[in-house]
Structure formats: structure tokens, C-alpha cells
């Protein structure tokens, strides 16, 4: 009888990404919207305004959940976003929630 369990290559691997959103993303509820969306996804991390006018977000979880988070943010706030840059980061072991940082 064949083994029907998912293989390890299909298991959800935890990753962490830093995502930087540029555009008109300050003073428009961007961080609150990002946090609200993140709470619906299986991710931890944080979001904060940057001095240069961008918003930086770090998210950790399964890759498909991070992809979903970014798609949803773009869907809700895309009219204000001119660019999204993504970079993989080291995993943070001390995180248990998603928060807005000042």
C-alpha cells in the first residue's frame, strides 16, 4: 500500500521576510491595516513607519502565509503603494504575535 502522507518537501517551512512598502503609506492607516490582515494570517512579526516615508514590515511563518499577507495588503492598500521590496531574513525565535512598532 502506498504512503499517502505529505512528504517533507510539501511541509510548511517557516521563513522570515522583511518587506518595505514605498509610496503614500504614512498617515493613511497603513500599519493598522497591515496588522489587521496579519492577524488573519498565520504569521508573527511587526510593522513600523520608517523615517524615509516608507513602511517596513517583518513577517515570519509559512511562505504561503507571507505571500497571502502581501497580496492582501496590496489588494487593500495598493492604490497608495508604488513599490514593494522583499528580502529573506533570519528566523526570530522570540516572537509570538504581530504588532505595530513605533
PDB file of N, CA and C in Angstrom:
ATOM      1  N   UNK A   1       0.846  -1.172   0.000  1.00  0.00           N
ATOM      2  CA  UNK A   1       0.000   0.000   0.000  1.00  0.00           C
ATOM      3  C   UNK A   1       0.898   1.245   0.000  1.00  0.00           C
ATOM      4  N   UNK A   2       0.548   2.236  -0.809  1.00  0.00           N
ATOM      5  CA  UNK A   2       1.364   3.452  -0.944  1.00  0.00           C
ATOM      6  C   UNK A   2       1.180   4.371   0.255  1.00  0.00           C
ATOM      7  N   UNK A   3       2.246   5.052   0.627  1.00  0.00           N
ATOM      8  CA  UNK A   3       2.206   6.035   1.707  1.00  0.00           C
ATOM      9  C   UNK A   3       1.578   7.318   1.169  1.00  0.00           C
ATOM     10  N   UNK A   4       0.457   7.771   1.755  1.00  0.00           N
ATOM     11  CA  UNK A   4      -0.251   8.959   1.272  1.00  0.00           C
ATOM     12  C   UNK A   4      -0.003  10.194   2.132  1.00  0.00           C
ATOM     13  N   UNK A   5       0.886  10.075   3.108  1.00  0.00           N
ATOM     14  CA  UNK A   5       1.220  11.241   3.935  1.00  0.00           C
ATOM     15  C   UNK A   5       1.996  12.254   3.107  1.00  0.00           C
ATOM     16  N   UNK A   6       1.842  13.573   3.433  1.00  0.00           N
ATOM     17  CA  UNK A   6       2.614  14.580   2.696  1.00  0.00           C
ATOM     18  C   UNK A   6       4.107  14.382   2.918  1.00  0.00           C
ATOM     19  N   UNK A   7       4.883  14.588   1.871  1.00  0.00           N
ATOM     20  CA  UNK A   7       6.333  14.471   2.026  1.00  0.00           C
ATOM     21  C   UNK A   7       6.870  15.728   2.692  1.00  0.00           C
ATOM     22  N   UNK A   8       8.086  15.648   3.201  1.00  0.00           N
ATOM     23  CA  UNK A   8       8.708  16.786   3.865  1.00  0.00           C
ATOM     24  C   UNK A   8       8.854  17.984   2.947  1.00  0.00           C
ATOM     25  N   UNK A   9       9.010  17.744   1.629  1.00  0.00           N
ATOM     26  CA  UNK A   9       9.173  18.862   0.718  1.00  0.00           C
ATOM     27  C   UNK A   9       7.895  19.685   0.601  1.00  0.00           C
ATOM     28  N   UNK A  10       6.754  19.117   0.980  1.00  0.00           N
ATOM     29  CA  UNK A  10       5.492  19.845   0.945  1.00  0.00           C
ATOM     30  C   UNK A  10       5.119  20.437   2.306  1.00  0.00           C
ATOM     31  N   UNK A  11       5.876  20.086   3.343  1.00  0.00           N
ATOM     32  CA  UNK A  11       5.593  20.624   4.671  1.00  0.00           C
ATOM     33  C   UNK A  11       5.878  22.122   4.677  1.00  0.00           C
ATOM     34  N   UNK A  12       5.099  22.853   5.469  1.00  0.00           N
ATOM     35  CA  UNK A  12       5.275  24.302   5.538  1.00  0.00           C
ATOM     36  C   UNK A  12       6.538  24.634   6.320  1.00  0.00           C
ATOM     37  N   UNK A  13       7.484  25.236   5.650  1.00  0.00           N
ATOM     38  CA  UNK A  13       8.749  25.651   6.268  1.00  0.00           C
ATOM     39  C   UNK A  13       8.591  27.085   6.740  1.00  0.00           C
ATOM     40  N   UNK A  14       9.016  27.362   7.964  1.00  0.00           N
ATOM     41  CA  UNK A  14       8.950  28.721   8.497  1.00  0.00           C
ATOM     42  C   UNK A  14      10.056  29.561   7.887  1.00  0.00           C
ATOM     43  N   UNK A  15       9.673  30.722   7.390  1.00  0.00           N
ATOM     44  CA  UNK A  15      10.620  31.689   6.835  1.00  0.00           C
ATOM     45  C   UNK A  15      10.315  33.053   7.440  1.00  0.00           C
ATOM     46  N   UNK A  16      11.227  33.975   7.262  1.00  0.00           N
ATOM     47  CA  UNK A  16      11.028  35.348   7.711  1.00  0.00           C
ATOM     48  C   UNK A  16      11.425  36.264   6.564  1.00  0.00           C
ATOM     49  N   UNK A  17      10.580  37.257   6.309  1.00  0.00           N
ATOM     50  CA  UNK A  17      10.873  38.229   5.264  1.00  0.00           C
ATOM     51  C   UNK A  17      10.746  39.637   5.806  1.00  0.00           C
ATOM     52  N   UNK A  18      11.612  40.506   5.284  1.00  0.00           N
ATOM     53  CA  UNK A  18      11.469  41.940   5.509  1.00  0.00           C
ATOM     54  C   UNK A  18      10.851  42.494   4.222  1.00  0.00           C
ATOM     55  N   UNK A  19       9.756  43.230   4.375  1.00  0.00           N
ATOM     56  CA  UNK A  19       9.057  43.802   3.239  1.00  0.00           C
ATOM     57  C   UNK A  19       9.006  45.309   3.443  1.00  0.00           C
ATOM     58  N   UNK A  20       9.440  46.066   2.443  1.00  0.00           N
ATOM     59  CA  UNK A  20       9.423  47.519   2.519  1.00  0.00           C
ATOM     60  C   UNK A  20       8.444  48.035   1.462  1.00  0.00           C
ATOM     61  N   UNK A  21       7.465  48.799   1.929  1.00  0.00           N
ATOM     62  CA  UNK A  21       6.459  49.408   1.062  1.00  0.00           C
ATOM     63  C   UNK A  21       6.791  50.889   0.906  1.00  0.00           C
ATOM     64  N   UNK A  22       6.838  51.369  -0.324  1.00  0.00           N
ATOM     65  CA  UNK A  22       7.040  52.789  -0.557  1.00  0.00           C
ATOM     66  C   UNK A  22       5.826  53.351  -1.294  1.00  0.00           C
ATOM     67  N   UNK A  23       5.666  54.654  -1.189  1.00  0.00           N
ATOM     68  CA  UNK A  23       4.530  55.344  -1.792  1.00  0.00           C
ATOM     69  C   UNK A  23       3.960  56.312  -0.773  1.00  0.00           C
ATOM     70  N   UNK A  24       2.650  56.521  -0.838  1.00  0.00           N
ATOM     71  CA  UNK A  24       1.979  57.375   0.146  1.00  0.00           C
ATOM     72  C   UNK A  24       1.437  56.473   1.253  1.00  0.00           C
ATOM     73  N   UNK A  25       2.345  55.974   2.088  1.00  0.00           N
ATOM     74  CA  UNK A  25       1.998  54.938   3.057  1.00  0.00           C
ATOM     75  C   UNK A  25       2.027  55.412   4.510  1.00  0.00           C
ATOM     76  N   UNK A  26       2.302  56.693   4.747  1.00  0.00           N
ATOM     77  CA  UNK A  26       2.239  57.261   6.104  1.00  0.00           C
ATOM     78  C   UNK A  26       0.954  58.056   6.253  1.00  0.00           C
ATOM     79  N   UNK A  27       0.353  57.971   7.444  1.00  0.00           N
ATOM     80  CA  UNK A  27      -0.813  58.786   7.752  1.00  0.00           C
ATOM     81  C   UNK A  27      -2.085  58.362   7.052  1.00  0.00           C
ATOM     82  N   UNK A  28      -2.142  57.117   6.589  1.00  0.00           N
ATOM     83  CA  UNK A  28      -3.314  56.633   5.848  1.00  0.00           C
ATOM     84  C   UNK A  28      -3.868  55.335   6.431  1.00  0.00           C
ATOM     85  N   UNK A  29      -3.418  54.967   7.638  1.00  0.00           N
ATOM     86  CA  UNK A  29      -3.879  53.734   8.269  1.00  0.00           C
ATOM     87  C   UNK A  29      -3.184  52.490   7.760  1.00  0.00           C
ATOM     88  N   UNK A  30      -2.041  52.660   7.126  1.00  0.00           N
ATOM     89  CA  UNK A  30      -1.336  51.529   6.529  1.00  0.00           C
ATOM     90  C   UNK A  30      -0.922  50.492   7.567  1.00  0.00           C
ATOM     91  N   UNK A  31      -0.307  50.946   8.658  1.00  0.00           N
ATOM     92  CA  UNK A  31       0.168  49.995   9.678  1.00  0.00           C
ATOM     93  C   UNK A  31      -0.997  49.247  10.319  1.00  0.00           C
ATOM     94  N   UNK A  32      -2.078  49.955  10.638  1.00  0.00           N
ATOM     95  CA  UNK A  32      -3.241  49.304  11.256  1.00  0.00           C
ATOM     96  C   UNK A  32      -3.865  48.291  10.298  1.00  0.00           C
ATOM     97  N   UNK A  33      -3.932  48.644   9.030  1.00  0.00           N
ATOM     98  CA  UNK A  33      -4.469  47.713   8.034  1.00  0.00           C
ATOM     99  C   UNK A  33      -3.573  46.493   7.902  1.00  0.00           C
ATOM    100  N   UNK A  34      -2.258  46.709   7.844  1.00  0.00           N
ATOM    101  CA  UNK A  34      -1.314  45.599   7.734  1.00  0.00           C
ATOM    102  C   UNK A  34      -1.431  44.667   8.942  1.00  0.00           C
ATOM    103  N   UNK A  35      -1.558  45.239  10.130  1.00  0.00           N
ATOM    104  CA  UNK A  35      -1.691  44.420  11.339  1.00  0.00           C
ATOM    105  C   UNK A  35      -2.992  43.629  11.311  1.00  0.00           C
ATOM    106  N   UNK A  36      -4.065  44.265  10.922  1.00  0.00           N
ATOM    107  CA  UNK A  36      -5.359  43.586  10.845  1.00  0.00           C
ATOM    108  C   UNK A  36      -5.301  42.397   9.886  1.00  0.00           C
ATOM    109  N   UNK A  37      -4.663  42.584   8.751  1.00  0.00           N
ATOM    110  CA  UNK A  37      -4.510  41.496   7.785  1.00  0.00           C
ATOM    111  C   UNK A  37      -3.596  40.414   8.351  1.00  0.00           C
ATOM    112  N   UNK A  38      -2.504  40.815   8.985  1.00  0.00           N
ATOM    113  CA  UNK A  38      -1.558  39.838   9.559  1.00  0.00           C
ATOM    114  C   UNK A  38      -2.223  38.960  10.606  1.00  0.00           C
ATOM    115  N   UNK A  39      -3.154  39.535  11.365  1.00  0.00           N
ATOM    116  CA  UNK A  39      -3.844  38.756  12.395  1.00  0.00           C
ATOM    117  C   UNK A  39      -4.732  37.665  11.797  1.00  0.00           C
ATOM    118  N   UNK A  40      -5.091  37.810  10.534  1.00  0.00           N
ATOM    119  CA  UNK A  40      -5.884  36.789   9.843  1.00  0.00           C
ATOM    120  C   UNK A  40      -5.000  35.731   9.195  1.00  0.00           C
ATOM    121  N   UNK A  41      -3.705  35.997   9.139  1.00  0.00           N
ATOM    122  CA  UNK A  41      -2.746  35.060   8.546  1.00  0.00           C
ATOM    123  C   UNK A  41      -1.969  34.374   9.674  1.00  0.00           C
ATOM    124  N   UNK A  42      -1.359  33.270   9.353  1.00  0.00           N
ATOM    125  CA  UNK A  42      -0.563  32.524  10.331  1.00  0.00           C
ATOM    126  C   UNK A  42       0.869  33.051  10.316  1.00  0.00           C
ATOM    127  N   UNK A  43       1.031  34.325  10.787  1.00  0.00           N
ATOM    128  CA  UNK A  43       2.352  34.954  10.815  1.00  0.00           C
ATOM    129  C   UNK A  43       2.554  35.692  12.129  1.00  0.00           C
ATOM    130  N   UNK A  44       3.815  35.885  12.481  1.00  0.00           N
ATOM    131  CA  UNK A  44       4.204  36.779  13.567  1.00  0.00           C
ATOM    132  C   UNK A  44       5.062  37.869  12.939  1.00  0.00           C
ATOM    133  N   UNK A  45       5.356  38.913  13.721  1.00  0.00           N
ATOM    134  CA  UNK A  45       6.233  39.951  13.214  1.00  0.00           C
ATOM    135  C   UNK A  45       5.818  41.328  13.671  1.00  0.00           C
ATOM    136  N   UNK A  46       6.127  42.319  12.839  1.00  0.00           N
ATOM    137  CA  UNK A  46       5.846  43.702  13.201  1.00  0.00           C
ATOM    138  C   UNK A  46       5.801  44.573  11.953  1.00  0.00           C
ATOM    139  N   UNK A  47       5.249  45.775  12.133  1.00  0.00           N
ATOM    140  CA  UNK A  47       5.205  46.779  11.065  1.00  0.00           C
ATOM    141  C   UNK A  47       5.494  48.136  11.695  1.00  0.00           C
ATOM    142  N   UNK A  48       6.247  48.993  10.988  1.00  0.00           N
ATOM    143  CA  UNK A  48       6.528  50.327  11.522  1.00  0.00           C
ATOM    144  C   UNK A  48       6.828  51.303  10.382  1.00  0.00           C
ATOM    145  N   UNK A  49       6.555  52.579  10.655  1.00  0.00           N
ATOM    146  CA  UNK A  49       6.922  53.651   9.738  1.00  0.00           C
ATOM    147  C   UNK A  49       8.422  53.849   9.780  1.00  0.00           C
ATOM    148  N   UNK A  50       9.004  54.197   8.649  1.00  0.00           N
ATOM    149  CA  UNK A  50      10.421  54.486   8.553  1.00  0.00           C
ATOM    150  C   UNK A  50      10.601  55.993   8.352  1.00  0.00           C
ATOM    151  N   UNK A  51      11.728  56.540   8.808  1.00  0.00           N
ATOM    152  CA  UNK A  51      11.974  57.978   8.655  1.00  0.00           C
ATOM    153  C   UNK A  51      11.957  58.461   7.199  1.00  0.00           C
ATOM    154  N   UNK A  52      12.251  57.567   6.242  1.00  0.00           N
ATOM    155  CA  UNK A  52      12.298  57.971   4.831  1.00  0.00           C
ATOM    156  C   UNK A  52      10.921  57.994   4.168  1.00  0.00           C
ATOM    157  N   UNK A  53       9.847  57.735   4.943  1.00  0.00           N
ATOM    158  CA  UNK A  53       8.495  57.748   4.389  1.00  0.00           C
ATOM    159  C   UNK A  53       7.974  56.389   3.958  1.00  0.00           C
ATOM    160  N   UNK A  54       8.807  55.368   4.044  1.00  0.00           N
ATOM    161  CA  UNK A  54       8.369  54.009   3.714  1.00  0.00           C
ATOM    162  C   UNK A  54       7.789  53.343   4.960  1.00  0.00           C
ATOM    163  N   UNK A  55       7.223  52.164   4.766  1.00  0.00           N
ATOM    164  CA  UNK A  55       6.771  51.329   5.878  1.00  0.00           C
ATOM    165  C   UNK A  55       7.515  50.004   5.764  1.00  0.00           C
ATOM    166  N   UNK A  56       8.133  49.576   6.875  1.00  0.00           N
ATOM    167  CA  UNK A  56       8.844  48.308   6.919  1.00  0.00           C
ATOM    168  C   UNK A  56       8.006  47.311   7.700  1.00  0.00           C
ATOM    169  N   UNK A  57       7.940  46.100   7.180  1.00  0.00           N
ATOM    170  CA  UNK A  57       7.200  45.023   7.821  1.00  0.00           C
ATOM    171  C   UNK A  57       8.109  43.809   7.842  1.00  0.00           C
ATOM    172  N   UNK A  58       8.156  43.113   8.964  1.00  0.00           N
ATOM    173  CA  UNK A  58       8.819  41.813   9.018  1.00  0.00           C
ATOM    174  C   UNK A  58       7.763  40.786   9.396  1.00  0.00           C
ATOM    175  N   UNK A  59       7.700  39.724   8.616  1.00  0.00           N
ATOM    176  CA  UNK A  59       6.719  38.670   8.853  1.00  0.00           C
ATOM    177  C   UNK A  59       7.424  37.324   8.859  1.00  0.00           C
ATOM    178  N   UNK A  60       6.957  36.458   9.752  1.00  0.00           N
ATOM    179  CA  UNK A  60       7.528  35.122   9.895  1.00  0.00           C
ATOM    180  C   UNK A  60       6.405  34.107   9.931  1.00  0.00           C
ATOM    181  N   UNK A  61       6.576  33.043   9.170  1.00  0.00           N
ATOM    182  CA  UNK A  61       5.586  31.977   9.114  1.00  0.00           C
ATOM    183  C   UNK A  61       5.795  31.170   7.854  1.00  0.00           C
ATOM    184  N   UNK A  62       4.828  30.339   7.507  1.00  0.00           N
ATOM    185  CA  UNK A  62       4.930  29.594   6.253  1.00  0.00           C
ATOM    186  C   UNK A  62       4.957  30.562   5.059  1.00  0.00           C
ATOM    187  N   UNK A  63       5.732  30.237   4.041  1.00  0.00           N
ATOM    188  CA  UNK A  63       5.883  31.127   2.884  1.00  0.00           C
ATOM    189  C   UNK A  63       4.534  31.494   2.273  1.00  0.00           C
ATOM    190  N   UNK A  64       3.642  30.518   2.156  1.00  0.00           N
ATOM    191  CA  UNK A  64       2.349  30.828   1.536  1.00  0.00           C
ATOM    192  C   UNK A  64       1.537  31.825   2.363  1.00  0.00           C
ATOM    193  N   UNK A  65       1.725  31.847   3.680  1.00  0.00           N
ATOM    194  CA  UNK A  65       1.027  32.815   4.535  1.00  0.00           C
ATOM    195  C   UNK A  65       1.616  34.225   4.356  1.00  0.00           C
ATOM    196  N   UNK A  66       2.933  34.317   4.221  1.00  0.00           N
ATOM    197  CA  UNK A  66       3.558  35.614   3.967  1.00  0.00           C
ATOM    198  C   UNK A  66       3.138  36.137   2.598  1.00  0.00           C
ATOM    199  N   UNK A  67       3.120  35.266   1.605  1.00  0.00           N
ATOM    200  CA  UNK A  67       2.660  35.664   0.273  1.00  0.00           C
ATOM    201  C   UNK A  67       1.217  36.163   0.324  1.00  0.00           C
ATOM    202  N   UNK A  68       0.378  35.464   1.070  1.00  0.00           N
ATOM    203  CA  UNK A  68      -1.025  35.868   1.222  1.00  0.00           C
ATOM    204  C   UNK A  68      -1.134  37.227   1.909  1.00  0.00           C
ATOM    205  N   UNK A  69      -0.332  37.440   2.953  1.00  0.00           N
ATOM    206  CA  UNK A  69      -0.317  38.717   3.663  1.00  0.00           C
ATOM    207  C   UNK A  69       0.007  39.858   2.700  1.00  0.00           C
ATOM    208  N   UNK A  70       1.036  39.692   1.907  1.00  0.00           N
ATOM    209  CA  UNK A  70       1.447  40.749   0.984  1.00  0.00           C
ATOM    210  C   UNK A  70       0.385  40.975  -0.096  1.00  0.00           C
ATOM    211  N   UNK A  71      -0.198  39.906  -0.603  1.00  0.00           N
ATOM    212  CA  UNK A  71      -1.276  40.046  -1.602  1.00  0.00           C
ATOM    213  C   UNK A  71      -2.460  40.828  -1.041  1.00  0.00           C
ATOM    214  N   UNK A  72      -2.842  40.508   0.197  1.00  0.00           N
ATOM    215  CA  UNK A  72      -3.980  41.186   0.823  1.00  0.00           C
ATOM    216  C   UNK A  72      -3.677  42.662   1.101  1.00  0.00           C
ATOM    217  N   UNK A  73      -2.465  42.957   1.575  1.00  0.00           N
ATOM    218  CA  UNK A  73      -2.088  44.353   1.792  1.00  0.00           C
ATOM    219  C   UNK A  73      -2.132  45.102   0.467  1.00  0.00           C
ATOM    220  N   UNK A  74      -1.583  44.496  -0.581  1.00  0.00           N
ATOM    221  CA  UNK A  74      -1.587  45.135  -1.896  1.00  0.00           C
ATOM    222  C   UNK A  74      -3.016  45.311  -2.413  1.00  0.00           C
ATOM    223  N   UNK A  75      -3.865  44.351  -2.144  1.00  0.00           N
ATOM    224  CA  UNK A  75      -5.261  44.443  -2.577  1.00  0.00           C
ATOM    225  C   UNK A  75      -5.989  45.601  -1.890  1.00  0.00           C
ATOM    226  N   UNK A  76      -5.752  45.772  -0.593  1.00  0.00           N
ATOM    227  CA  UNK A  76      -6.442  46.814   0.163  1.00  0.00           C
ATOM    228  C   UNK A  76      -5.783  48.183   0.063  1.00  0.00           C
ATOM    229  N   UNK A  77      -4.469  48.224  -0.058  1.00  0.00           N
ATOM    230  CA  UNK A  77      -3.736  49.494   0.004  1.00  0.00           C
ATOM    231  C   UNK A  77      -2.937  49.789  -1.272  1.00  0.00           C
ATOM    232  N   UNK A  78      -3.087  48.959  -2.280  1.00  0.00           N
ATOM    233  CA  UNK A  78      -2.268  49.058  -3.484  1.00  0.00           C
ATOM    234  C   UNK A  78      -2.296  50.409  -4.179  1.00  0.00           C
ATOM    235  N   UNK A  79      -3.405  51.116  -4.076  1.00  0.00           N
ATOM    236  CA  UNK A  79      -3.501  52.438  -4.721  1.00  0.00           C
ATOM    237  C   UNK A  79      -2.498  53.424  -4.123  1.00  0.00           C
ATOM    238  N   UNK A  80      -1.992  53.133  -2.914  1.00  0.00           N
ATOM    239  CA  UNK A  80      -1.046  54.010  -2.231  1.00  0.00           C
ATOM    240  C   UNK A  80       0.395  53.533  -2.341  1.00  0.00           C
ATOM    241  N   UNK A  81       0.600  52.319  -2.826  1.00  0.00           N
ATOM    242  CA  UNK A  81       1.926  51.695  -2.873  1.00  0.00           C
ATOM    243  C   UNK A  81       2.538  51.882  -4.256  1.00  0.00           C
ATOM    244  N   UNK A  82       3.792  52.370  -4.286  1.00  0.00           N
ATOM    245  CA  UNK A  82       4.491  52.475  -5.569  1.00  0.00           C
ATOM    246  C   UNK A  82       5.517  51.357  -5.754  1.00  0.00           C
ATOM    247  N   UNK A  83       5.990  50.751  -4.652  1.00  0.00           N
ATOM    248  CA  UNK A  83       6.979  49.689  -4.758  1.00  0.00           C
ATOM    249  C   UNK A  83       6.920  48.800  -3.522  1.00  0.00           C
ATOM    250  N   UNK A  84       7.194  47.511  -3.723  1.00  0.00           N
ATOM    251  CA  UNK A  84       7.299  46.538  -2.631  1.00  0.00           C
ATOM    252  C   UNK A  84       8.616  45.795  -2.824  1.00  0.00           C
ATOM    253  N   UNK A  85       9.498  45.881  -1.825  1.00  0.00           N
ATOM    254  CA  UNK A  85      10.777  45.163  -1.862  1.00  0.00           C
ATOM    255  C   UNK A  85      10.760  44.081  -0.783  1.00  0.00           C
ATOM    256  N   UNK A  86      11.199  42.897  -1.158  1.00  0.00           N
ATOM    257  CA  UNK A  86      11.197  41.766  -0.230  1.00  0.00           C
ATOM    258  C   UNK A  86      12.601  41.199  -0.089  1.00  0.00           C
ATOM    259  N   UNK A  87      12.949  40.807   1.146  1.00  0.00           N
ATOM    260  CA  UNK A  87      14.242  40.163   1.397  1.00  0.00           C
ATOM    261  C   UNK A  87      14.068  39.137   2.505  1.00  0.00           C
ATOM    262  N   UNK A  88      14.682  37.980   2.332  1.00  0.00           N
ATOM    263  CA  UNK A  88      14.627  36.953   3.373  1.00  0.00           C
ATOM    264  C   UNK A  88      15.525  37.361   4.533  1.00  0.00           C
ATOM    265  N   UNK A  89      15.068  37.047   5.745  1.00  0.00           N
ATOM    266  CA  UNK A  89      15.766  37.406   6.982  1.00  0.00           C
ATOM    267  C   UNK A  89      15.955  36.147   7.827  1.00  0.00           C
ATOM    268  N   UNK A  90      16.863  36.207   8.818  1.00  0.00           N
ATOM    269  CA  UNK A  90      16.992  35.085   9.755  1.00  0.00           C
ATOM    270  C   UNK A  90      15.721  34.955  10.613  1.00  0.00           C
ATOM    271  N   UNK A  91      15.401  33.746  10.987  1.00  0.00           N
ATOM    272  CA  UNK A  91      14.239  33.458  11.835  1.00  0.00           C
ATOM    273  C   UNK A  91      14.438  34.088  13.215  1.00  0.00           C
ATOM    274  N   UNK A  92      13.362  34.633  13.790  1.00  0.00           N
ATOM    275  CA  UNK A  92      13.375  35.148  15.158  1.00  0.00           C
ATOM    276  C   UNK A  92      12.649  34.153  16.048  1.00  0.00           C
ATOM    277  N   UNK A  93      13.319  33.631  17.032  1.00  0.00           N
ATOM    278  CA  UNK A  93      12.734  32.602  17.904  1.00  0.00           C
ATOM    279  C   UNK A  93      11.879  33.188  19.028  1.00  0.00           C
ATOM    280  N   UNK A  94      11.973  34.487  19.291  1.00  0.00           N
ATOM    281  CA  UNK A  94      11.322  35.096  20.452  1.00  0.00           C
ATOM    282  C   UNK A  94       9.999  35.785  20.134  1.00  0.00           C
ATOM    283  N   UNK A  95       9.379  35.469  19.048  1.00  0.00           N
ATOM    284  CA  UNK A  95       8.185  36.184  18.606  1.00  0.00           C
ATOM    285  C   UNK A  95       6.947  35.302  18.744  1.00  0.00           C
ATOM    286  N   UNK A  96       5.845  35.915  19.200  1.00  0.00           N
ATOM    287  CA  UNK A  96       4.621  35.120  19.342  1.00  0.00           C
ATOM    288  C   UNK A  96       3.387  35.832  18.796  1.00  0.00           C
ATOM    289  N   UNK A  97       3.538  37.062  18.284  1.00  0.00           N
ATOM    290  CA  UNK A  97       2.386  37.836  17.814  1.00  0.00           C
ATOM    291  C   UNK A  97       2.838  38.759  16.687  1.00  0.00           C
ATOM    292  N   UNK A  98       1.896  39.529  16.165  1.00  0.00           N
ATOM    293  CA  UNK A  98       2.203  40.554  15.170  1.00  0.00           C
ATOM    294  C   UNK A  98       1.821  41.896  15.763  1.00  0.00           C
ATOM    295  N   UNK A  99       2.737  42.866  15.736  1.00  0.00           N
ATOM    296  CA  UNK A  99       2.497  44.132  16.410  1.00  0.00           C
ATOM    297  C   UNK A  99       2.876  45.337  15.541  1.00  0.00           C
ATOM    298  N   UNK A 100       2.343  46.466  15.917  1.00  0.00           N
ATOM    299  CA  UNK A 100       2.756  47.741  15.333  1.00  0.00           C
ATOM    300  C   UNK A 100       3.860  48.294  16.223  1.00  0.00           C
ATOM    301  N   UNK A 101       4.969  48.648  15.609  1.00  0.00           N
ATOM    302  CA  UNK A 101       6.080  49.261  16.355  1.00  0.00           C
ATOM    303  C   UNK A 101       6.148  50.732  16.017  1.00  0.00           C
ATOM    304  N   UNK A 102       6.600  51.495  16.978  1.00  0.00           N
ATOM    305  CA  UNK A 102       6.741  52.956  16.799  1.00  0.00           C
ATOM    306  C   UNK A 102       8.160  53.309  16.470  1.00  0.00           C
TER     307      UNK A 102
END
